[in-house]
Short mmCIF file of N, CA and C in Angstrom, two decimals:
data_model
loop_
_atom_site.label_atom_id
_atom_site.label_comp_id
_atom_site.label_asym_id
_atom_site.label_seq_id
_atom_site.Cartn_x
_atom_site.Cartn_y
_atom_site.Cartn_z
N MET D 1 126.15 210.12 -12.83
CA MET D 1 125.47 210.69 -11.92
C MET D 1 124.41 210.48 -11.38
N SER D 2 124.32 209.93 -10.19
CA SER D 2 123.53 209.47 -8.98
C SER D 2 122.66 210.58 -9.28
N ALA D 3 120.89 210.20 -9.36
CA ALA D 3 119.81 211.26 -8.37
C ALA D 3 119.70 211.38 -7.15
N ARG D 4 119.88 212.42 -5.75
CA ARG D 4 120.16 212.84 -4.95
C ARG D 4 118.92 213.03 -4.16
N LYS D 5 119.11 212.50 -3.13
CA LYS D 5 117.26 213.55 -2.05
C LYS D 5 117.50 214.19 -2.28
N ARG D 6 116.30 214.86 -2.29
CA ARG D 6 115.99 216.34 -2.38
C ARG D 6 114.74 216.42 -0.72
N PHE D 7 115.04 217.51 0.08
CA PHE D 7 114.10 217.83 1.51
C PHE D 7 113.67 219.02 1.05
N LEU D 8 112.40 218.87 0.81
CA LEU D 8 111.67 220.37 0.26
C LEU D 8 111.03 220.50 1.60
N SER D 9 110.40 222.27 1.38
CA SER D 9 109.36 222.62 2.38
C SER D 9 109.08 223.76 1.18
N PRO D 10 107.86 223.35 0.57
CA PRO D 10 107.31 224.37 -0.34
C PRO D 10 106.75 225.70 0.54
N GLU D 11 107.34 226.64 -0.02
CA GLU D 11 106.72 227.98 0.68
C GLU D 11 105.37 228.48 0.66
N THR D 12 104.33 226.68 -0.24
CA THR D 12 103.23 227.26 -0.24
C THR D 12 102.49 226.09 1.14
N LEU D 13 102.56 225.76 2.00
CA LEU D 13 102.89 225.10 2.75
C LEU D 13 103.34 226.24 4.55
N PRO D 14 102.95 225.95 5.29
CA PRO D 14 103.34 226.16 6.42
C PRO D 14 104.86 225.98 6.96
N PRO D 15 105.50 227.06 7.51
CA PRO D 15 107.17 226.50 7.37
C PRO D 15 107.01 225.85 8.38
N PRO D 16 107.45 224.68 8.76
CA PRO D 16 107.87 223.56 9.39
C PRO D 16 108.87 223.94 10.58
N PHE D 17 108.88 223.12 11.35
CA PHE D 17 109.50 223.38 12.55
C PHE D 17 110.80 221.77 12.69
N GLY D 18 111.61 221.96 12.60
CA GLY D 18 112.15 220.98 12.70
C GLY D 18 112.88 219.62 11.83
N TYR D 19 111.54 219.88 10.64
CA TYR D 19 111.33 218.82 9.82
C TYR D 19 111.08 219.37 8.16
N SER D 20 111.39 218.28 7.47
CA SER D 20 111.36 218.75 6.42
C SER D 20 109.55 218.29 5.79
N HIS D 21 108.91 219.09 4.89
CA HIS D 21 107.26 218.62 4.57
C HIS D 21 107.03 217.11 3.39
N VAL D 22 109.07 217.59 2.51
CA VAL D 22 108.27 216.51 1.96
C VAL D 22 110.22 215.96 1.80
N VAL D 23 109.94 215.09 1.67
CA VAL D 23 111.66 214.33 0.64
C VAL D 23 111.56 214.02 -0.12
N ASP D 24 112.10 214.32 -1.41
CA ASP D 24 111.67 213.09 -2.69
C ASP D 24 113.37 212.40 -2.80
N ALA D 25 112.46 211.08 -2.31
CA ALA D 25 113.87 210.19 -3.13
C ALA D 25 113.98 209.40 -4.54
N PRO D 26 115.63 209.74 -4.98
CA PRO D 26 115.22 208.74 -6.33
C PRO D 26 115.16 207.53 -5.80
N ALA D 27 114.48 206.15 -7.04
CA ALA D 27 114.38 204.72 -6.61
C ALA D 27 115.61 204.88 -6.80
N GLY D 28 116.13 203.80 -5.62
CA GLY D 28 116.71 203.07 -4.74
C GLY D 28 116.25 201.91 -3.78
N ARG D 29 117.29 201.95 -3.41
CA ARG D 29 116.81 200.90 -1.36
C ARG D 29 116.96 201.48 -0.60
N VAL D 30 115.24 201.13 -0.47
CA VAL D 30 114.20 201.72 0.74
C VAL D 30 114.91 200.47 1.64
N ILE D 31 115.20 200.82 2.79
CA ILE D 31 114.65 200.14 4.36
C ILE D 31 113.82 201.29 5.15
N PHE D 32 113.18 199.81 6.14
CA PHE D 32 112.30 200.29 6.56
C PHE D 32 112.36 199.58 8.18
N ILE D 33 113.08 200.15 9.02
CA ILE D 33 113.52 199.78 10.18
C ILE D 33 112.03 200.40 11.49
N SER D 34 111.39 198.79 12.03
CA SER D 34 110.64 199.05 12.87
C SER D 34 110.40 199.78 14.03
N GLY D 35 109.98 200.06 15.25
CA GLY D 35 109.55 200.86 16.06
C GLY D 35 110.63 200.44 16.93
N GLN D 36 111.40 201.56 17.61
CA GLN D 36 112.53 201.22 17.94
C GLN D 36 112.55 201.60 19.74
N VAL D 37 112.74 201.21 20.34
CA VAL D 37 112.19 201.85 22.10
C VAL D 37 113.38 201.30 22.46
N PRO D 38 113.62 202.26 24.03
CA PRO D 38 114.55 202.15 25.17
C PRO D 38 114.63 201.15 25.47
N LEU D 39 115.28 200.25 25.13
CA LEU D 39 115.91 198.55 25.76
C LEU D 39 117.39 198.57 25.32
N ASP D 40 118.43 198.39 25.65
CA ASP D 40 119.25 197.95 25.39
C ASP D 40 119.67 196.73 24.74
N GLN D 41 120.75 196.38 24.46
CA GLN D 41 121.05 195.13 23.91
C GLN D 41 120.79 193.68 24.94
N ALA D 42 120.62 193.86 26.04
CA ALA D 42 119.85 193.08 27.07
C ALA D 42 118.57 192.76 27.04
N GLY D 43 117.95 193.75 26.44
CA GLY D 43 116.41 193.91 26.67
C GLY D 43 115.97 194.91 27.78
N GLU D 44 117.16 195.37 28.88
CA GLU D 44 116.61 195.94 29.63
C GLU D 44 116.04 197.56 29.26
N LEU D 45 115.42 198.54 30.55
CA LEU D 45 114.97 199.57 29.66
C LEU D 45 115.97 200.66 30.23
N VAL D 46 116.22 201.78 29.67
CA VAL D 46 117.10 202.19 29.67
C VAL D 46 116.42 204.27 30.05
N GLY D 47 116.93 204.58 30.99
CA GLY D 47 116.38 205.69 31.50
C GLY D 47 114.91 205.91 31.96
N GLU D 48 114.81 204.92 33.19
CA GLU D 48 113.14 205.03 33.95
C GLU D 48 112.53 206.54 34.16
N GLY D 49 111.19 206.11 33.37
CA GLY D 49 111.14 207.73 34.18
C GLY D 49 111.50 209.11 32.96
N ASP D 50 112.45 208.96 32.75
CA ASP D 50 113.51 209.93 31.70
C ASP D 50 113.57 210.09 30.29
N ILE D 51 112.38 210.64 30.03
CA ILE D 51 112.14 211.07 28.37
C ILE D 51 113.69 211.69 27.67
N GLU D 52 114.48 212.13 28.03
CA GLU D 52 115.75 212.28 27.12
C GLU D 52 116.80 211.24 27.34
N ALA D 53 116.92 210.42 28.65
CA ALA D 53 117.64 209.27 27.98
C ALA D 53 117.18 208.36 27.62
N GLN D 54 115.83 208.32 26.98
CA GLN D 54 115.33 207.07 26.75
C GLN D 54 114.39 207.61 25.27
N ALA D 55 114.98 208.69 24.73
CA ALA D 55 115.13 209.08 23.46
C ALA D 55 116.66 208.30 22.56
N ARG D 56 117.85 208.52 23.55
CA ARG D 56 118.86 208.67 23.52
C ARG D 56 119.16 207.09 22.95
N GLN D 57 118.41 206.31 23.78
CA GLN D 57 118.96 205.18 23.92
C GLN D 57 118.07 204.47 22.32
N VAL D 58 116.71 205.40 22.29
CA VAL D 58 115.87 205.01 21.40
C VAL D 58 116.70 205.39 20.29
N PHE D 59 117.20 206.51 19.78
CA PHE D 59 118.15 206.54 18.11
C PHE D 59 119.46 206.12 18.46
N GLU D 60 119.92 205.42 19.80
CA GLU D 60 120.96 204.52 19.21
C GLU D 60 120.89 203.15 18.75
N ASN D 61 119.57 203.17 19.10
CA ASN D 61 119.10 201.34 18.39
C ASN D 61 118.61 201.77 16.74
N LEU D 62 118.22 202.98 16.98
CA LEU D 62 118.43 202.86 15.44
C LEU D 62 119.63 202.97 14.67
N THR D 63 119.87 203.61 15.23
CA THR D 63 121.38 203.83 14.91
C THR D 63 122.26 202.77 14.49
N ALA D 64 122.20 201.76 15.17
CA ALA D 64 122.61 200.32 14.68
C ALA D 64 121.63 199.45 14.08
N ALA D 65 119.50 199.74 14.34
CA ALA D 65 119.00 199.16 13.07
C ALA D 65 120.03 199.78 11.50
N LEU D 66 120.37 200.80 11.19
CA LEU D 66 120.87 201.63 9.87
C LEU D 66 121.81 201.02 9.56
N GLU D 67 123.61 200.85 10.42
CA GLU D 67 124.11 200.50 10.10
C GLU D 67 124.59 198.59 10.37
N GLY D 68 123.23 198.15 10.61
CA GLY D 68 122.84 196.97 10.59
C GLY D 68 122.59 196.45 8.42
N ALA D 69 122.22 197.54 8.40
CA ALA D 69 121.54 197.51 6.85
C ALA D 69 122.23 198.07 6.95
N ASP D 70 123.25 198.11 5.57
CA ASP D 70 124.57 199.16 5.52
C ASP D 70 124.23 200.64 5.27
N ALA D 71 123.72 201.74 6.05
CA ALA D 71 122.93 202.61 6.06
C ALA D 71 123.39 203.55 7.48
N SER D 72 123.14 204.66 7.19
CA SER D 72 123.70 205.45 7.84
C SER D 72 122.74 206.62 7.81
N TRP D 73 122.46 208.01 8.90
CA TRP D 73 121.82 208.58 8.97
C TRP D 73 121.01 209.24 8.12
N PRO D 74 122.78 209.86 7.03
CA PRO D 74 121.81 210.83 5.42
C PRO D 74 120.99 210.23 5.04
N ASP D 75 120.94 208.77 5.10
CA ASP D 75 120.23 208.31 4.19
C ASP D 75 118.69 208.07 4.77
N VAL D 76 117.96 208.60 6.16
CA VAL D 76 116.93 208.35 6.39
C VAL D 76 115.72 209.63 5.79
N VAL D 77 115.10 209.03 5.57
CA VAL D 77 114.04 210.32 5.36
C VAL D 77 112.77 210.13 5.19
N LYS D 78 112.36 209.58 6.50
CA LYS D 78 110.83 209.79 7.67
C LYS D 78 111.31 209.05 8.67
N LEU D 79 111.41 209.31 9.77
CA LEU D 79 111.32 209.43 11.03
C LEU D 79 109.08 209.68 11.98
N ASN D 80 108.95 208.79 12.13
CA ASN D 80 107.90 208.18 12.89
C ASN D 80 107.83 208.41 14.20
N PHE D 81 107.56 209.81 15.47
CA PHE D 81 107.66 209.46 16.84
C PHE D 81 106.23 209.41 17.99
N PHE D 82 105.78 208.15 18.03
CA PHE D 82 104.94 207.87 19.27
C PHE D 82 105.81 208.57 20.89
N VAL D 83 105.57 208.53 20.85
CA VAL D 83 105.51 209.43 22.71
C VAL D 83 104.06 209.78 23.07
N VAL D 84 104.33 208.87 24.84
CA VAL D 84 103.67 209.42 25.51
C VAL D 84 103.04 211.03 26.19
N ASP D 85 103.99 212.03 26.51
CA ASP D 85 103.25 213.06 26.74
C ASP D 85 104.08 214.21 25.53
N VAL D 86 103.04 214.80 24.66
CA VAL D 86 104.21 215.16 23.77
C VAL D 86 104.74 216.84 24.10
N ALA D 87 104.42 216.67 24.87
CA ALA D 87 105.02 218.18 25.97
C ALA D 87 106.22 217.79 25.97
N GLN D 88 106.58 216.99 26.03
CA GLN D 88 107.89 216.59 26.17
C GLN D 88 109.03 216.44 24.75
N ILE D 89 108.07 217.34 23.38
CA ILE D 89 109.07 217.25 22.32
C ILE D 89 110.21 217.99 22.31
N GLY D 90 110.59 218.40 23.00
CA GLY D 90 112.03 219.77 23.20
C GLY D 90 112.88 218.79 23.53
N ALA D 91 113.16 217.84 24.31
CA ALA D 91 113.76 216.76 25.20
C ALA D 91 114.04 216.13 23.80
N VAL D 92 112.71 215.64 22.90
CA VAL D 92 113.26 214.83 22.10
C VAL D 92 113.83 214.43 21.09
N ARG D 93 113.26 215.92 20.71
CA ARG D 93 114.10 216.92 19.02
C ARG D 93 115.64 216.77 19.54
N GLY D 94 115.82 217.92 20.97
CA GLY D 94 117.04 217.56 21.26
C GLY D 94 118.41 216.56 20.87
N VAL D 95 117.39 215.90 21.43
CA VAL D 95 118.17 214.07 20.99
C VAL D 95 118.48 214.43 19.58
N ARG D 96 116.78 214.42 18.46
CA ARG D 96 117.13 214.04 17.14
C ARG D 96 118.10 214.89 16.59
N ASP D 97 118.17 215.90 17.10
CA ASP D 97 118.73 217.07 16.14
C ASP D 97 120.70 216.48 16.75
N GLU D 98 121.19 215.70 17.22
CA GLU D 98 122.58 215.36 17.73
C GLU D 98 122.75 214.07 16.62
N TYR D 99 121.36 213.24 15.85
CA TYR D 99 121.63 212.66 14.81
C TYR D 99 120.88 212.76 13.86
N VAL D 100 120.62 213.29 13.49
CA VAL D 100 119.94 214.33 11.80
C VAL D 100 121.17 215.21 11.12
N ASN D 101 120.95 215.19 10.26
CA ASN D 101 121.19 216.65 9.24
C ASN D 101 119.92 217.68 9.47
N THR D 102 120.02 218.72 10.46
CA THR D 102 119.10 219.82 10.63
C THR D 102 118.88 220.54 9.65
N GLY D 103 120.39 220.90 8.74
CA GLY D 103 119.96 221.93 7.37
C GLY D 103 118.86 220.80 6.70
N GLN D 104 118.93 219.61 6.69
CA GLN D 104 118.18 218.93 5.58
C GLN D 104 117.27 217.74 6.39
N PRO D 105 116.75 217.87 7.31
CA PRO D 105 115.82 216.72 8.27
C PRO D 105 115.07 216.02 7.97
N PRO D 106 115.27 214.65 8.17
CA PRO D 106 113.77 214.21 7.33
C PRO D 106 112.47 214.54 7.53
N ALA D 107 111.24 214.52 6.60
CA ALA D 107 110.61 214.14 7.08
C ALA D 107 109.82 213.22 8.71
N SER D 108 109.10 213.63 9.18
CA SER D 108 108.82 213.48 10.51
C SER D 108 106.87 213.35 10.59
N THR D 109 107.00 212.37 11.51
CA THR D 109 105.53 212.29 11.90
C THR D 109 105.38 211.85 13.67
N LEU D 110 104.78 213.09 14.39
CA LEU D 110 104.33 213.19 15.89
C LEU D 110 103.51 212.46 16.04
N ILE D 111 103.16 212.06 16.82
CA ILE D 111 101.61 211.40 17.20
C ILE D 111 101.63 210.89 19.46
N GLU D 112 100.93 211.43 19.64
CA GLU D 112 100.94 211.41 21.44
C GLU D 112 99.73 210.32 21.07
N VAL D 113 100.32 209.27 21.99
CA VAL D 113 99.76 207.89 22.72
C VAL D 113 99.53 207.57 23.67
N SER D 114 98.41 207.57 23.99
CA SER D 114 97.99 206.98 25.64
C SER D 114 99.10 206.00 26.91
N ARG D 115 99.49 205.17 25.43
CA ARG D 115 100.42 204.20 26.00
C ARG D 115 101.03 203.49 24.78
N LEU D 116 102.71 202.65 25.75
CA LEU D 116 103.58 201.99 23.91
C LEU D 116 103.35 200.35 24.90
N PHE D 117 103.99 199.93 24.93
CA PHE D 117 103.69 197.87 24.52
C PHE D 117 103.96 198.61 25.83
N ARG D 118 104.90 198.83 27.19
CA ARG D 118 104.81 199.04 28.73
C ARG D 118 104.64 199.79 28.87
N ASP D 119 104.17 200.16 30.04
CA ASP D 119 104.13 201.40 30.68
C ASP D 119 104.98 201.88 30.93
N ASP D 120 106.51 201.42 31.55
CA ASP D 120 107.74 202.83 31.74
C ASP D 120 108.03 202.90 30.08
N VAL D 121 107.47 202.75 29.15
CA VAL D 121 108.38 203.04 27.69
C VAL D 121 107.49 204.08 27.25
N LEU D 122 108.21 205.29 27.25
CA LEU D 122 108.36 206.84 26.78
C LEU D 122 107.87 207.00 25.36
N ILE D 123 108.65 206.57 24.62
CA ILE D 123 108.55 206.73 23.20
C ILE D 123 109.15 205.66 22.18
N GLU D 124 108.59 205.57 21.43
CA GLU D 124 109.18 204.47 20.28
C GLU D 124 109.37 205.46 19.15
N VAL D 125 110.86 205.23 18.23
CA VAL D 125 110.44 205.67 16.77
C VAL D 125 111.00 205.09 15.24
N ASP D 126 109.86 205.11 14.52
CA ASP D 126 110.73 204.03 13.91
C ASP D 126 111.08 205.31 12.14
N ALA D 127 111.75 204.07 11.45
CA ALA D 127 112.33 205.45 10.61
C ALA D 127 112.29 204.58 8.92
N VAL D 128 112.49 205.60 7.88
CA VAL D 128 112.76 205.07 6.86
C VAL D 128 113.87 205.59 6.12
N ALA D 129 114.73 204.77 5.04
CA ALA D 129 115.99 204.68 4.93
C ALA D 129 115.97 204.58 3.70
N VAL D 130 116.44 205.43 2.26
CA VAL D 130 116.35 205.18 1.36
C VAL D 130 118.47 205.88 0.52
N ARG D 131 118.38 204.37 0.23
CA ARG D 131 119.80 204.80 0.13
C ARG D 131 120.29 204.58 -1.40
N ASP D 132 120.97 206.00 -2.12
CA ASP D 132 121.44 206.17 -3.81
C ASP D 132 121.36 204.91 -4.35
#
């Protein structure tokens, strides 16, 4: 019997909204995915000025990266979000919820930045996954 990932939010911490405070992942294969931005396979920006469209492309890129490592969304234990406008997190979370298990969401960090690698990029997300 293999150990399973545990998604925890201890009662001694404030209640989280849409993420787990702790993910206890057994030793296994750890996959680190670099920050993904809203560029399509041809390197073209998707969704100029539209955070929801950009987030969707980012999550599609993360999906492709996971598949390239023989992993999938249930393996993701941590997401780091970098956005230029934290007020847009609702749209980002709506897209994220189409990909992650919202009953056991990954641990997450949200950081508002003044700029990403290009002025027209509104979001970047990196991930850590653990295969059992």
